[in-house]
CSV table of C-alpha atoms in Angstrom, one decimal:
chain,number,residue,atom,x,y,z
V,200,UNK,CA,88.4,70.0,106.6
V,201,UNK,CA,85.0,71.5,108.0
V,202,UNK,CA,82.9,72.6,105.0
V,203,UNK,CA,80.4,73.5,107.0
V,204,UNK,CA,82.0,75.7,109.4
V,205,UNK,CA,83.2,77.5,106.8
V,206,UNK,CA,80.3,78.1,105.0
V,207,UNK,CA,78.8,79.2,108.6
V,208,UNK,CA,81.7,81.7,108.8
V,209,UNK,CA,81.1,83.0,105.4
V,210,UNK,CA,77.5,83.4,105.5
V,211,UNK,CA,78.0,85.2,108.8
V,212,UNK,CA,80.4,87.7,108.0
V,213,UNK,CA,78.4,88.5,104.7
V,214,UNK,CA,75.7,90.2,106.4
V,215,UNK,CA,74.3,93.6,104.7
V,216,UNK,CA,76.1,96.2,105.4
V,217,UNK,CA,75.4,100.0,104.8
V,218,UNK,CA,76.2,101.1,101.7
V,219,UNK,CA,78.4,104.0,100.7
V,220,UNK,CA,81.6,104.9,102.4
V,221,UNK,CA,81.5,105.2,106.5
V,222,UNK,CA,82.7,107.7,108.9
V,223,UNK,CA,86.0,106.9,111.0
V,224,UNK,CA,83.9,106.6,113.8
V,225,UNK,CA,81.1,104.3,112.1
V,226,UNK,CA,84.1,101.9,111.2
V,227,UNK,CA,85.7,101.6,114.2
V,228,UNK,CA,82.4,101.1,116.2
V,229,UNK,CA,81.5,98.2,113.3
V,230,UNK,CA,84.9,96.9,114.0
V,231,UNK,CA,85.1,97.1,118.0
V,232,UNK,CA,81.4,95.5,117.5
V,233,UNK,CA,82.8,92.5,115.4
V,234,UNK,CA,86.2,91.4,117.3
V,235,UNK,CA,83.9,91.7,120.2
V,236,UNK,CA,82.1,88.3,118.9
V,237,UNK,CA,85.6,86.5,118.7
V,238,UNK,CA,86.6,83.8,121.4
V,239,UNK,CA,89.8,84.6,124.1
V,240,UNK,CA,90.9,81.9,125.2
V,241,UNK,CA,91.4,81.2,128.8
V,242,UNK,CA,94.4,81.0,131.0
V,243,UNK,CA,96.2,84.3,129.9
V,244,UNK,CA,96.1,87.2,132.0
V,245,UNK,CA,96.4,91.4,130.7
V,246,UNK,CA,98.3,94.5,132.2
V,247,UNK,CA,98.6,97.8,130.9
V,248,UNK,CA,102.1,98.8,129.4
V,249,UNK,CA,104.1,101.6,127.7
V,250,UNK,CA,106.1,100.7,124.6
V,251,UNK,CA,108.5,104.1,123.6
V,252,UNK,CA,106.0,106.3,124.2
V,253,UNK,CA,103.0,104.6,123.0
V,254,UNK,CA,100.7,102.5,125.1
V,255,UNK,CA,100.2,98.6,124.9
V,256,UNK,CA,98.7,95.0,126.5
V,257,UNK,CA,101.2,92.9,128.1
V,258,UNK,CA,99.4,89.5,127.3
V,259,UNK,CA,101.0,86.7,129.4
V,260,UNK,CA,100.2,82.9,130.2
V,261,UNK,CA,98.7,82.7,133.3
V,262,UNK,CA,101.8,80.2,134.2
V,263,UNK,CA,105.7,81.2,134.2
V,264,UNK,CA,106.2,82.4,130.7
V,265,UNK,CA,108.7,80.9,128.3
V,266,UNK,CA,111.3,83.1,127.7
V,267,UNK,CA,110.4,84.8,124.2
V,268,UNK,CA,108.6,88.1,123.3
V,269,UNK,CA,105.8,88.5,120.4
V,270,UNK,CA,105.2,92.2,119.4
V,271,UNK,CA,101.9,92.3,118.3
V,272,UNK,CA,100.5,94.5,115.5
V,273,UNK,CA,96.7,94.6,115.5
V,274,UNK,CA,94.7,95.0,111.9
V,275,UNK,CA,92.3,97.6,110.8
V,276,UNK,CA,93.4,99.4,107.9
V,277,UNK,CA,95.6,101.7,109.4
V,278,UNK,CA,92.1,103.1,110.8
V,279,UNK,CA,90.2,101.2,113.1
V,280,UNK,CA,91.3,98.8,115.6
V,281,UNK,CA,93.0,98.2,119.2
V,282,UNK,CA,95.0,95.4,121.1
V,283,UNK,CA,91.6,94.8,122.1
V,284,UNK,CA,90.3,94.0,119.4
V,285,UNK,CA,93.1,91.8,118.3
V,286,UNK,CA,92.5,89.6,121.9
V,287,UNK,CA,91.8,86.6,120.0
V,288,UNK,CA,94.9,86.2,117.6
V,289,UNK,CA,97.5,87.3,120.4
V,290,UNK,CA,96.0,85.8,122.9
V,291,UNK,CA,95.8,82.2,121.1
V,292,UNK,CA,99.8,83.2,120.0
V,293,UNK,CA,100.2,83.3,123.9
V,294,UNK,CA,98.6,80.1,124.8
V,295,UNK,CA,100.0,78.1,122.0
V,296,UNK,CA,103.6,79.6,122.6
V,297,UNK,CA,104.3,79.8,126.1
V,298,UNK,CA,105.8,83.3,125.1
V,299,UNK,CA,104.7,86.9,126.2
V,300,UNK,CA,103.2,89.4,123.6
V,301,UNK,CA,103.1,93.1,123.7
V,302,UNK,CA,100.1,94.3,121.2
V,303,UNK,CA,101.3,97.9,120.7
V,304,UNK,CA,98.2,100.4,120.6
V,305,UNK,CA,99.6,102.7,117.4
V,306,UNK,CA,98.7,105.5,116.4
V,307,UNK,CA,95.7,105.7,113.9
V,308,UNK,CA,94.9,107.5,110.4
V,309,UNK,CA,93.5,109.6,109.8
V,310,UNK,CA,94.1,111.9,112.8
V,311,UNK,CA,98.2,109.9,112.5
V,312,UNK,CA,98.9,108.9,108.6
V,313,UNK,CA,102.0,107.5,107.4
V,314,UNK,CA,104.2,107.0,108.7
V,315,UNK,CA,103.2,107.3,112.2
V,316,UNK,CA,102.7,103.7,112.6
V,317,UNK,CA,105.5,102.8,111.4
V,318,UNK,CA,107.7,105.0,113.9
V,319,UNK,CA,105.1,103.7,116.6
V,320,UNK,CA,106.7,99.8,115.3
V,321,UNK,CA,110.3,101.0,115.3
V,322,UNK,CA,110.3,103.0,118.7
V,323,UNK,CA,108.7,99.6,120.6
V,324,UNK,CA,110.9,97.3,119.0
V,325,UNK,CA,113.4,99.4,120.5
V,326,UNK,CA,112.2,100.2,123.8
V,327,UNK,CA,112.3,96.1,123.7
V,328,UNK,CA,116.0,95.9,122.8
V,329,UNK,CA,117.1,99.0,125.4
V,330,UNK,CA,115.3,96.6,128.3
V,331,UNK,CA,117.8,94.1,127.7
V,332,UNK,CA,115.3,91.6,125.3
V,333,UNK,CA,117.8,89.9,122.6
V,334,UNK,CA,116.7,90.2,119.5
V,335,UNK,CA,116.7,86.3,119.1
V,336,UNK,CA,114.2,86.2,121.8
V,337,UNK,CA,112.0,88.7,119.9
V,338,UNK,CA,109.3,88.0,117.0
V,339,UNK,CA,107.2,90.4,115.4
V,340,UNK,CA,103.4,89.4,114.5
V,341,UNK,CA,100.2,91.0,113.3
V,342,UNK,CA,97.2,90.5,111.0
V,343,UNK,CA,95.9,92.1,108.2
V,344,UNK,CA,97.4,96.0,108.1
V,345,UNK,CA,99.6,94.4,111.0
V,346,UNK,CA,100.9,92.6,108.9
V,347,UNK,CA,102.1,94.9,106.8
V,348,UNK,CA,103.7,96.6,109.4
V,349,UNK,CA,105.7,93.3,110.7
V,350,UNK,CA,107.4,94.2,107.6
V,351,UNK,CA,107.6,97.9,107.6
V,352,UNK,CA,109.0,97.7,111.1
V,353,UNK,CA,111.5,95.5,109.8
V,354,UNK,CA,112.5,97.8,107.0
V,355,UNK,CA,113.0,101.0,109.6
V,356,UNK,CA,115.2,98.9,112.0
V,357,UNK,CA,117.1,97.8,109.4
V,358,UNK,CA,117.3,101.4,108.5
V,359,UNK,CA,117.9,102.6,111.8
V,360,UNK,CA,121.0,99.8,112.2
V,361,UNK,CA,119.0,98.1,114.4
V,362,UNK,CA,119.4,93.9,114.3
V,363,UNK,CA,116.1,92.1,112.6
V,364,UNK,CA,113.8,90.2,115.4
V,365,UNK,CA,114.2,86.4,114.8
V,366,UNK,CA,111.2,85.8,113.0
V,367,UNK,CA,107.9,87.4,111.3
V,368,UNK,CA,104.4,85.8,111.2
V,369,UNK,CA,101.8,87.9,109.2
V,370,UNK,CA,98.0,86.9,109.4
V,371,UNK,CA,96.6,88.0,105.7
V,372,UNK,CA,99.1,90.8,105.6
V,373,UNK,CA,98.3,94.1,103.7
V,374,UNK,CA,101.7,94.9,101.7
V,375,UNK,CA,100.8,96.2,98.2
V,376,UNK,CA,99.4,99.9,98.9
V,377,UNK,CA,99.7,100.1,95.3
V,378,UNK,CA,96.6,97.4,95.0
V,379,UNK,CA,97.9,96.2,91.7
V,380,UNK,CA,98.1,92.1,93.1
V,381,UNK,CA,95.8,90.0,90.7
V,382,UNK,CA,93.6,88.9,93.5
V,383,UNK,CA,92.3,92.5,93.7
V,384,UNK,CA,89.9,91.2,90.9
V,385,UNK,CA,89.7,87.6,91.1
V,386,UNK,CA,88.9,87.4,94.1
V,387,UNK,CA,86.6,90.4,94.1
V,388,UNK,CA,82.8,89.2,95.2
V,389,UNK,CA,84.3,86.4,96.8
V,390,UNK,CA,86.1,88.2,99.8
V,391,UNK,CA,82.8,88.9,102.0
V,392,UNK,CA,85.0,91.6,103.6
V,393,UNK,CA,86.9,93.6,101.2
V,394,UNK,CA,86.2,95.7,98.0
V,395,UNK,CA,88.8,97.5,95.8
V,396,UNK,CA,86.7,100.8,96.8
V,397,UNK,CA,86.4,100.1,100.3
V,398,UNK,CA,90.3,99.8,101.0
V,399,UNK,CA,90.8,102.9,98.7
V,400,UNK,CA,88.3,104.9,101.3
V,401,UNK,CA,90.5,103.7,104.3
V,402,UNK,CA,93.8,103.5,102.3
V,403,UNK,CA,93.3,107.3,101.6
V,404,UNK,CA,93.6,108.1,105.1
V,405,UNK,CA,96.4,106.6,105.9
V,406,UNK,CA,98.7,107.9,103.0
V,407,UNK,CA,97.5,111.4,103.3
V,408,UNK,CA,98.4,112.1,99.4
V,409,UNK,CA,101.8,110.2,99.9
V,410,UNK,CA,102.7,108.1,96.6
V,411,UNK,CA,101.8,104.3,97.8
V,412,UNK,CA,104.9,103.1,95.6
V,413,UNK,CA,107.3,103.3,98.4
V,414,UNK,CA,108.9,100.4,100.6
V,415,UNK,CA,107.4,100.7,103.8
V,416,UNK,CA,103.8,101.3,102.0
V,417,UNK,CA,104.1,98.2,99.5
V,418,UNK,CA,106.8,96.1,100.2
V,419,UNK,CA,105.6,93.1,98.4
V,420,UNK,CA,106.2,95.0,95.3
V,421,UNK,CA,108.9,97.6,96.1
V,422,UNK,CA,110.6,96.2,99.1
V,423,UNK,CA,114.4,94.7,99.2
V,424,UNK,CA,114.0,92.1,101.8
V,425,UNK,CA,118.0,91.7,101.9
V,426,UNK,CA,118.5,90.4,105.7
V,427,UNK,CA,114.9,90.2,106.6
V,428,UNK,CA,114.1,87.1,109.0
V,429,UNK,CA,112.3,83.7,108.4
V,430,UNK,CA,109.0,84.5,107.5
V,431,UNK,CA,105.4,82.5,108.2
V,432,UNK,CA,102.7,84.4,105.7
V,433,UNK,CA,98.9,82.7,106.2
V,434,UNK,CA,96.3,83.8,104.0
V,435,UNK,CA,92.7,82.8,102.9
V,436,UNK,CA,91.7,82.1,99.3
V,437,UNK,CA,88.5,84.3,99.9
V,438,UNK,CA,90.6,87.4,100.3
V,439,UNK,CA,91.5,90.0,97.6
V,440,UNK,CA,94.7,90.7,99.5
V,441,UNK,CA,95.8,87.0,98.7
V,442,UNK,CA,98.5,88.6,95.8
V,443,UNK,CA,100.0,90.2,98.9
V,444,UNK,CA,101.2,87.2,100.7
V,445,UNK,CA,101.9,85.5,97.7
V,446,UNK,CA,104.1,87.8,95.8
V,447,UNK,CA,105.9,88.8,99.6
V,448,UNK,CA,106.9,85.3,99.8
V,449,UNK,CA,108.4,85.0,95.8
V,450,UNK,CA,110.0,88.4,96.9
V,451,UNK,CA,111.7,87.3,100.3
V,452,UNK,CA,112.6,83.7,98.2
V,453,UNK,CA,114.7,86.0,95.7
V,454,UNK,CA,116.1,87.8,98.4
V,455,UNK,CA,117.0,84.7,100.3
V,456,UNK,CA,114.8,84.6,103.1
V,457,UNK,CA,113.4,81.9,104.3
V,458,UNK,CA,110.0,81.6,104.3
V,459,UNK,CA,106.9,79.4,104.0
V,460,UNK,CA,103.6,80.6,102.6
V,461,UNK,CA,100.2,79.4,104.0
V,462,UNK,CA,97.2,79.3,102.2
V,463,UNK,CA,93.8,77.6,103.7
V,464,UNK,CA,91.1,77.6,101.0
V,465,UNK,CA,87.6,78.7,101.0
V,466,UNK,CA,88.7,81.1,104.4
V,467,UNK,CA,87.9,84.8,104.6
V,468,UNK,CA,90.7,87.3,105.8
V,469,UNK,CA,92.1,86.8,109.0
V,470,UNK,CA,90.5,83.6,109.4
V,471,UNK,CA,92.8,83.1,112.2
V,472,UNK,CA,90.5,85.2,114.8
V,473,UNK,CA,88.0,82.4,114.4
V,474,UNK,CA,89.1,80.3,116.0
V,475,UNK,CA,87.2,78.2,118.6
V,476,UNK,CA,84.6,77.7,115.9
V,477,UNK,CA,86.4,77.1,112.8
V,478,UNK,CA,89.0,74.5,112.8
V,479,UNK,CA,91.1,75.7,109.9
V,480,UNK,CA,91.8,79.2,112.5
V,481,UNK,CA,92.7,76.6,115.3
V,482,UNK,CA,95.3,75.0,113.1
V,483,UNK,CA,96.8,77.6,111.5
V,484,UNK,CA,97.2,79.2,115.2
V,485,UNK,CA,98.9,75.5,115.9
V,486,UNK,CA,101.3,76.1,112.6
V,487,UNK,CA,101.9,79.9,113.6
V,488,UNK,CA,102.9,78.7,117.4
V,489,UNK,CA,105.0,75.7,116.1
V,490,UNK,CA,107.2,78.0,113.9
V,491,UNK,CA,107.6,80.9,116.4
V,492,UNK,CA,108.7,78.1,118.9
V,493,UNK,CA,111.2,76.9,116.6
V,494,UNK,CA,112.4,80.4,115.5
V,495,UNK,CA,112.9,82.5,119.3
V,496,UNK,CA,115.8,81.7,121.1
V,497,UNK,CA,116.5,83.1,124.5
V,498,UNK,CA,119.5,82.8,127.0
V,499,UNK,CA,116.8,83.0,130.1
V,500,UNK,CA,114.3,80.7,131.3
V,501,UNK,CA,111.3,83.5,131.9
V,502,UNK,CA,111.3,87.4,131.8
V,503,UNK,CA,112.6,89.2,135.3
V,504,UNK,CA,109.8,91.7,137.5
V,505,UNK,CA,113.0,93.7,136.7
V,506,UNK,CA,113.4,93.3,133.3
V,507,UNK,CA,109.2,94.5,132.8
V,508,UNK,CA,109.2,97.5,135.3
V,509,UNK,CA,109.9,99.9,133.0
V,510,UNK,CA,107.3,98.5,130.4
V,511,UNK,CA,104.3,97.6,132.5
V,512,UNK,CA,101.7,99.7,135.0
V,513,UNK,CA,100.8,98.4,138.0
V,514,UNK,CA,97.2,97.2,137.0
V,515,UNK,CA,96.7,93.6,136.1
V,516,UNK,CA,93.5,92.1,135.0
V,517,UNK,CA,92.9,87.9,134.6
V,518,UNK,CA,90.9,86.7,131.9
Protein backbone atom coordinates (compact mmCIF):
# COMPACT_ATOMS: atom_id res chain seq x y z
CA UNK A 1 0.00 0.00 0.00
CA UNK A 2 1.58 3.60 -0.69
CA UNK A 3 1.08 5.75 2.46
CA UNK A 4 2.68 8.29 1.11
CA UNK A 5 0.94 8.70 -2.03
CA UNK A 6 -1.94 8.92 -0.33
CA UNK A 7 -1.13 11.31 2.01
CA UNK A 8 0.24 13.40 -1.14
CA UNK A 9 -3.23 12.98 -2.61
CA UNK A 10 -4.99 14.08 0.37
CA UNK A 11 -2.93 16.97 1.19
CA UNK A 12 -3.35 18.09 -2.40
CA UNK A 13 -6.93 18.03 -2.79
CA UNK A 14 -7.37 19.80 0.68
CA UNK A 15 -6.33 23.02 -0.60
CA UNK A 16 -8.41 26.22 0.73
CA UNK A 17 -11.15 26.73 -0.98
CA UNK A 18 -13.53 29.81 -1.03
CA UNK A 19 -15.87 29.70 1.46
CA UNK A 20 -19.64 30.00 1.19
CA UNK A 21 -21.69 28.43 -1.55
CA UNK A 22 -20.44 28.99 -5.39
CA UNK A 23 -22.12 29.94 -8.50
CA UNK A 24 -22.85 27.18 -11.20
CA UNK A 25 -20.36 28.67 -13.23
CA UNK A 26 -17.57 29.05 -10.31
CA UNK A 27 -18.07 25.15 -9.77
CA UNK A 28 -17.84 24.02 -13.07
CA UNK A 29 -14.83 26.17 -13.90
CA UNK A 30 -13.18 24.63 -10.27
CA UNK A 31 -14.12 21.39 -11.64
CA UNK A 32 -12.98 21.61 -15.45
CA UNK A 33 -9.76 23.16 -13.60
CA UNK A 34 -9.31 20.00 -11.41
CA UNK A 35 -10.00 16.88 -13.95
CA UNK A 36 -7.72 18.98 -16.04
CA UNK A 37 -4.62 17.86 -13.62
CA UNK A 38 -5.62 14.04 -14.00
CA UNK A 39 -3.43 11.70 -16.30
CA UNK A 40 -5.05 10.07 -19.91
CA UNK A 41 -3.52 7.44 -20.61
CA UNK A 42 -2.11 6.84 -24.07
CA UNK A 43 -3.15 4.68 -26.85
CA UNK A 44 -6.91 5.52 -27.04
CA UNK A 45 -8.14 7.70 -29.63
CA UNK A 46 -11.72 10.29 -29.34
CA UNK A 47 -14.59 11.09 -31.89
CA UNK A 48 -17.57 13.05 -31.49
CA UNK A 49 -20.93 11.05 -31.28
CA UNK A 50 -24.74 11.40 -30.77
CA UNK A 51 -26.38 9.15 -28.29
CA UNK A 52 -30.66 9.62 -28.70
CA UNK A 53 -30.38 13.03 -29.05
CA UNK A 54 -27.76 13.97 -26.73
CA UNK A 55 -24.11 14.34 -27.60
CA UNK A 56 -21.17 12.02 -26.43
CA UNK A 57 -17.14 10.83 -26.78
CA UNK A 58 -16.66 7.59 -28.53
CA UNK A 59 -13.45 6.60 -26.60
CA UNK A 60 -11.75 3.69 -28.39
CA UNK A 61 -8.35 1.71 -28.17
CA UNK A 62 -6.14 2.88 -30.58
CA UNK A 63 -6.04 -1.07 -31.74
CA UNK A 64 -9.17 -3.19 -33.01
CA UNK A 65 -11.49 -2.99 -30.15
CA UNK A 66 -12.89 -5.99 -28.30
CA UNK A 67 -16.27 -6.45 -28.93
CA UNK A 68 -18.06 -4.84 -25.76
CA UNK A 69 -19.53 -1.33 -25.14
CA UNK A 70 -19.08 0.76 -21.72
CA UNK A 71 -21.71 3.66 -21.36
CA UNK A 72 -20.09 6.08 -19.47
CA UNK A 73 -21.69 8.45 -16.87
CA UNK A 74 -19.36 11.28 -15.79
CA UNK A 75 -19.64 12.71 -11.99
CA UNK A 76 -20.35 16.18 -10.81
CA UNK A 77 -23.26 16.45 -8.76
CA UNK A 78 -25.78 16.52 -11.37
CA UNK A 79 -24.13 20.12 -11.97
CA UNK A 80 -20.77 20.38 -13.12
CA UNK A 81 -18.89 18.06 -15.33
CA UNK A 82 -18.34 16.63 -19.07
CA UNK A 83 -16.99 13.43 -20.83
CA UNK A 84 -14.07 15.53 -20.67
CA UNK A 85 -13.69 15.78 -17.59
CA UNK A 86 -14.20 12.14 -16.86
CA UNK A 87 -11.05 11.39 -19.58
CA UNK A 88 -9.11 9.70 -17.03
CA UNK A 89 -11.68 6.97 -15.52
CA UNK A 90 -13.06 5.98 -19.09
CA UNK A 91 -10.18 6.28 -20.76
CA UNK A 92 -8.18 3.85 -18.27
CA UNK A 93 -11.77 1.56 -18.51
CA UNK A 94 -10.77 1.55 -22.35
CA UNK A 95 -7.22 0.64 -22.05
CA UNK A 96 -7.60 -1.94 -19.35
CA UNK A 97 -10.75 -3.48 -21.24
CA UNK A 98 -10.06 -3.66 -24.72
CA UNK A 99 -13.87 -2.48 -24.99
CA UNK A 100 -15.26 0.89 -26.47
CA UNK A 101 -17.04 3.48 -24.15
CA UNK A 102 -19.49 6.16 -25.00
CA UNK A 103 -19.33 8.93 -22.09
CA UNK A 104 -22.80 10.45 -22.65
CA UNK A 105 -22.70 14.44 -22.25
CA UNK A 106 -26.28 14.79 -20.13
CA UNK A 107 -27.96 17.31 -19.54
CA UNK A 108 -27.12 19.43 -16.37
CA UNK A 109 -29.10 21.03 -13.33
CA UNK A 110 -29.83 23.40 -12.80
CA UNK A 111 -30.83 24.80 -16.25
CA UNK A 112 -32.03 20.41 -16.65
CA UNK A 113 -33.20 18.97 -12.97
CA UNK A 114 -34.48 15.65 -12.39
CA UNK A 115 -35.09 13.78 -14.12
CA UNK A 116 -33.50 14.93 -17.24
CA UNK A 117 -30.47 12.90 -16.74
CA UNK A 118 -32.06 10.16 -16.22
CA UNK A 119 -34.07 10.20 -19.61
CA UNK A 120 -30.68 11.41 -21.17
CA UNK A 121 -29.31 7.50 -19.49
CA UNK A 122 -32.43 5.66 -20.74
CA UNK A 123 -32.66 7.22 -24.41
CA UNK A 124 -28.59 6.26 -25.00
CA UNK A 125 -28.95 2.96 -23.69
CA UNK A 126 -31.43 2.69 -26.15
CA UNK A 127 -30.12 4.28 -29.11
CA UNK A 128 -27.38 1.41 -28.23
CA UNK A 129 -29.88 -1.47 -28.32
CA UNK A 130 -31.83 0.06 -31.70
CA UNK A 131 -27.98 -0.14 -33.47
CA UNK A 132 -28.02 -3.65 -33.00
CA UNK A 133 -25.57 -3.74 -29.55
CA UNK A 134 -26.86 -6.88 -27.40
CA UNK A 135 -27.40 -6.09 -24.24
CA UNK A 136 -24.81 -8.74 -23.06
CA UNK A 137 -22.23 -6.85 -24.80
CA UNK A 138 -23.25 -3.63 -22.95
CA UNK A 139 -22.13 -2.32 -19.33
CA UNK A 140 -23.04 0.75 -17.80
CA UNK A 141 -20.28 2.79 -15.67
CA UNK A 142 -19.78 6.13 -14.03
CA UNK A 143 -18.38 7.80 -10.93
CA UNK A 144 -19.63 9.75 -8.25
CA UNK A 145 -23.33 11.19 -9.39
CA UNK A 146 -22.56 8.73 -12.38
CA UNK A 147 -22.87 6.47 -10.42
CA UNK A 148 -25.92 6.94 -9.30
CA UNK A 149 -27.19 7.12 -12.53
CA UNK A 150 -25.78 3.53 -13.57
CA UNK A 151 -28.50 2.63 -11.30
CA UNK A 152 -31.19 5.05 -12.11
CA UNK A 153 -30.69 4.11 -15.79
CA UNK A 154 -31.19 0.70 -14.77
CA UNK A 155 -34.40 1.31 -12.96
CA UNK A 156 -36.07 3.31 -16.21
CA UNK A 157 -35.14 0.50 -18.63
CA UNK A 158 -36.46 -1.85 -16.50
CA UNK A 159 -39.39 0.44 -16.48
CA UNK A 160 -39.48 1.01 -19.92
CA UNK A 161 -39.29 -3.15 -20.56
CA UNK A 162 -36.12 -2.75 -21.72
CA UNK A 163 -33.45 -5.85 -20.86
CA UNK A 164 -30.72 -4.72 -18.02
CA UNK A 165 -26.99 -4.27 -19.60
CA UNK A 166 -24.79 -7.15 -18.33
CA UNK A 167 -23.09 -5.48 -15.69
CA UNK A 168 -22.75 -2.13 -13.48
CA UNK A 169 -19.46 -0.61 -12.12
CA UNK A 170 -20.02 2.58 -9.90
CA UNK A 171 -16.83 4.69 -8.82
CA UNK A 172 -18.09 6.20 -5.26
CA UNK A 173 -21.58 6.29 -6.46
CA UNK A 174 -24.04 9.02 -5.10
CA UNK A 175 -27.39 6.92 -4.38
CA UNK A 176 -28.99 8.26 -1.09
CA UNK A 177 -30.48 11.88 -2.10
CA UNK A 178 -32.04 11.58 1.12
CA UNK A 179 -28.26 11.94 2.78
CA UNK A 180 -29.38 9.95 5.85
CA UNK A 181 -26.20 7.13 5.27
CA UNK A 182 -24.08 7.17 8.66
CA UNK A 183 -20.99 8.21 6.84
CA UNK A 184 -22.64 11.59 6.26
CA UNK A 185 -21.12 12.32 9.80
CA UNK A 186 -18.45 9.99 10.41
CA UNK A 187 -16.82 10.68 7.94
CA UNK A 188 -17.44 14.38 7.91
CA UNK A 189 -13.88 16.46 8.18
CA UNK A 190 -12.29 13.51 6.86
CA UNK A 191 -13.66 13.64 3.12
CA UNK A 192 -11.35 16.65 1.83
CA UNK A 193 -14.06 17.00 -0.84
CA UNK A 194 -17.39 16.81 0.49
CA UNK A 195 -19.61 18.52 3.29
CA UNK A 196 -23.25 17.71 4.17
CA UNK A 197 -23.90 21.53 3.16
CA UNK A 198 -21.97 21.52 0.08
CA UNK A 199 -23.93 18.55 -1.58
CA UNK A 200 -27.28 20.12 -0.22
CA UNK A 201 -26.23 23.49 -2.34
CA UNK A 202 -25.75 21.28 -5.52
CA UNK A 203 -28.34 18.58 -4.48
CA UNK A 204 -30.89 21.49 -4.56
CA UNK A 205 -30.49 22.07 -8.05
CA UNK A 206 -30.93 18.99 -9.26
CA UNK A 207 -34.27 18.05 -7.45
CA UNK A 208 -35.83 21.32 -8.15
CA UNK A 209 -38.22 20.87 -4.95
CA UNK A 210 -38.84 17.12 -5.88
CA UNK A 211 -39.05 14.84 -2.58
CA UNK A 212 -35.45 13.02 -2.72
CA UNK A 213 -37.23 9.79 -1.30
CA UNK A 214 -37.99 8.31 -4.57
CA UNK A 215 -36.20 5.34 -6.55
CA UNK A 216 -34.37 6.89 -9.13
CA UNK A 217 -33.11 9.79 -6.55
CA UNK A 218 -31.96 7.30 -3.62
CA UNK A 219 -32.00 3.94 -4.69
CA UNK A 220 -29.77 2.64 -2.04
CA UNK A 221 -32.50 3.32 0.40
CA UNK A 222 -35.79 3.18 -1.73
CA UNK A 223 -34.85 1.16 -4.68
CA UNK A 224 -36.05 -2.64 -5.56
CA UNK A 225 -33.13 -3.94 -7.34
CA UNK A 226 -35.29 -7.10 -8.43
CA UNK A 227 -33.39 -8.07 -11.87
CA UNK A 228 -30.63 -5.57 -11.66
CA UNK A 229 -27.23 -6.97 -12.98
CA UNK A 230 -23.94 -7.98 -11.27
CA UNK A 231 -22.74 -5.08 -9.68
CA UNK A 232 -18.84 -3.80 -8.86
CA UNK A 233 -19.33 -0.69 -6.15
CA UNK A 234 -15.60 0.98 -5.27
CA UNK A 235 -15.49 3.52 -2.72
CA UNK A 236 -12.93 5.37 -0.43
CA UNK A 237 -13.06 5.38 3.30
CA UNK A 238 -12.40 9.18 3.25
CA UNK A 239 -15.73 9.82 1.63
CA UNK A 240 -19.03 10.82 3.30
CA UNK A 241 -20.89 9.02 0.52
CA UNK A 242 -19.24 5.70 1.71
CA UNK A 243 -23.07 4.58 3.32
CA UNK A 244 -24.06 4.82 -0.30
CA UNK A 245 -22.10 2.01 -1.67
CA UNK A 246 -22.39 0.12 1.32
CA UNK A 247 -26.01 -0.02 2.03
CA UNK A 248 -26.47 -0.42 -2.26
CA UNK A 249 -24.56 -3.50 -2.03
CA UNK A 250 -26.74 -5.04 1.41
CA UNK A 251 -29.67 -3.86 -0.84
CA UNK A 252 -28.83 -5.61 -4.21
CA UNK A 253 -27.59 -8.90 -1.82
CA UNK A 254 -31.33 -8.97 -0.49
CA UNK A 255 -32.55 -8.63 -3.82
CA UNK A 256 -30.27 -11.24 -5.17
CA UNK A 257 -27.93 -9.58 -7.14
CA UNK A 258 -24.72 -10.30 -7.33
CA UNK A 259 -22.38 -8.01 -6.31
CA UNK A 260 -19.03 -7.32 -4.72
CA UNK A 261 -18.24 -4.13 -2.73
CA UNK A 262 -14.85 -2.39 -2.80
CA UNK A 263 -13.50 -0.40 -0.29
CA UNK A 264 -9.67 1.03 -0.40
CA UNK A 265 -8.88 2.85 2.87
CA UNK A 266 -7.48 6.17 3.66
CA UNK A 267 -8.72 7.25 -0.37
CA UNK A 268 -10.76 10.29 -1.08
CA UNK A 269 -13.88 10.02 -3.53
CA UNK A 270 -13.32 8.90 -6.85
CA UNK A 271 -9.83 7.92 -6.07
CA UNK A 272 -10.05 6.05 -9.21
CA UNK A 273 -9.15 9.38 -11.49
CA UNK A 274 -5.75 9.30 -9.82
CA UNK A 275 -4.42 7.06 -11.20
CA UNK A 276 -0.87 7.18 -12.62
CA UNK A 277 0.15 8.67 -9.28
CA UNK A 278 -1.61 6.66 -6.76
CA UNK A 279 -1.38 3.02 -6.99
CA UNK A 280 -4.51 2.10 -5.01
CA UNK A 281 -6.54 4.17 -8.44
CA UNK A 282 -4.34 1.92 -10.75
CA UNK A 283 -5.54 -1.22 -9.11
CA UNK A 284 -8.85 -0.63 -8.49
CA UNK A 285 -8.98 0.39 -12.46
CA UNK A 286 -7.18 -3.34 -12.85
CA UNK A 287 -10.25 -4.86 -10.54
CA UNK A 288 -13.02 -2.67 -12.41
CA UNK A 289 -11.44 -3.99 -16.00
CA UNK A 290 -11.14 -7.62 -14.72
CA UNK A 291 -14.81 -7.82 -13.82
CA UNK A 292 -16.24 -6.00 -16.84
CA UNK A 293 -14.14 -8.48 -18.87
CA UNK A 294 -15.59 -11.30 -17.13
CA UNK A 295 -19.18 -9.83 -17.20
CA UNK A 296 -19.71 -8.49 -21.32
CA UNK A 297 -20.33 -11.14 -23.71
CA UNK A 298 -20.56 -10.49 -27.40
CA UNK A 299 -21.42 -12.66 -30.49
CA UNK A 300 -18.79 -10.39 -32.69
CA UNK A 301 -15.21 -10.03 -32.68
CA UNK A 302 -15.04 -5.92 -32.97
CA UNK A 303 -17.86 -3.27 -33.69
CA UNK A 304 -18.72 -2.69 -37.69
CA UNK A 305 -18.02 1.13 -39.48
CA UNK A 306 -21.66 0.10 -40.03
CA UNK A 307 -22.81 -0.63 -36.91
CA UNK A 308 -21.16 3.20 -35.52
CA UNK A 309 -22.45 5.38 -38.53
CA UNK A 310 -25.32 6.41 -37.07
CA UNK A 311 -23.61 7.10 -33.62
CA UNK A 312 -20.42 8.86 -34.57
CA UNK A 313 -19.40 12.30 -36.59
CA UNK A 314 -16.85 12.32 -38.88
CA UNK A 315 -14.15 14.10 -36.72
CA UNK A 316 -11.63 11.90 -34.91
CA UNK A 317 -8.94 13.17 -32.72
CA UNK A 318 -5.71 10.68 -31.29
CA UNK A 319 -4.55 11.21 -27.96
Amino acid sequence: MSRQQRAEIDAMVRQPRPEGPRSVEELRAGFRAMMAEMIVPAGIRTRTATLGDRPALLVEPAGTPTAGTILYFHGGSYVVGSPETAMSLTGNLVTRTGFRAFSLDYRLAPEHPFPAAIEDGLSAYRALLDSGEDPSAIAFAGDSAGGGLTAATCLAARGAGLPMPAAIVAFSPGLDMTRTGGSMDSKAGIDPFFTREGLEHTGAMYLAGQDPHQPMLSPAVRADLTGFPPMLLQAGTNEILLDDSTRMAARAREAGVDVILDVTADVPHVFQAFAGVLDEADEALERAALFLRQRIRSKGTAHTPDCLASLVRASETQV
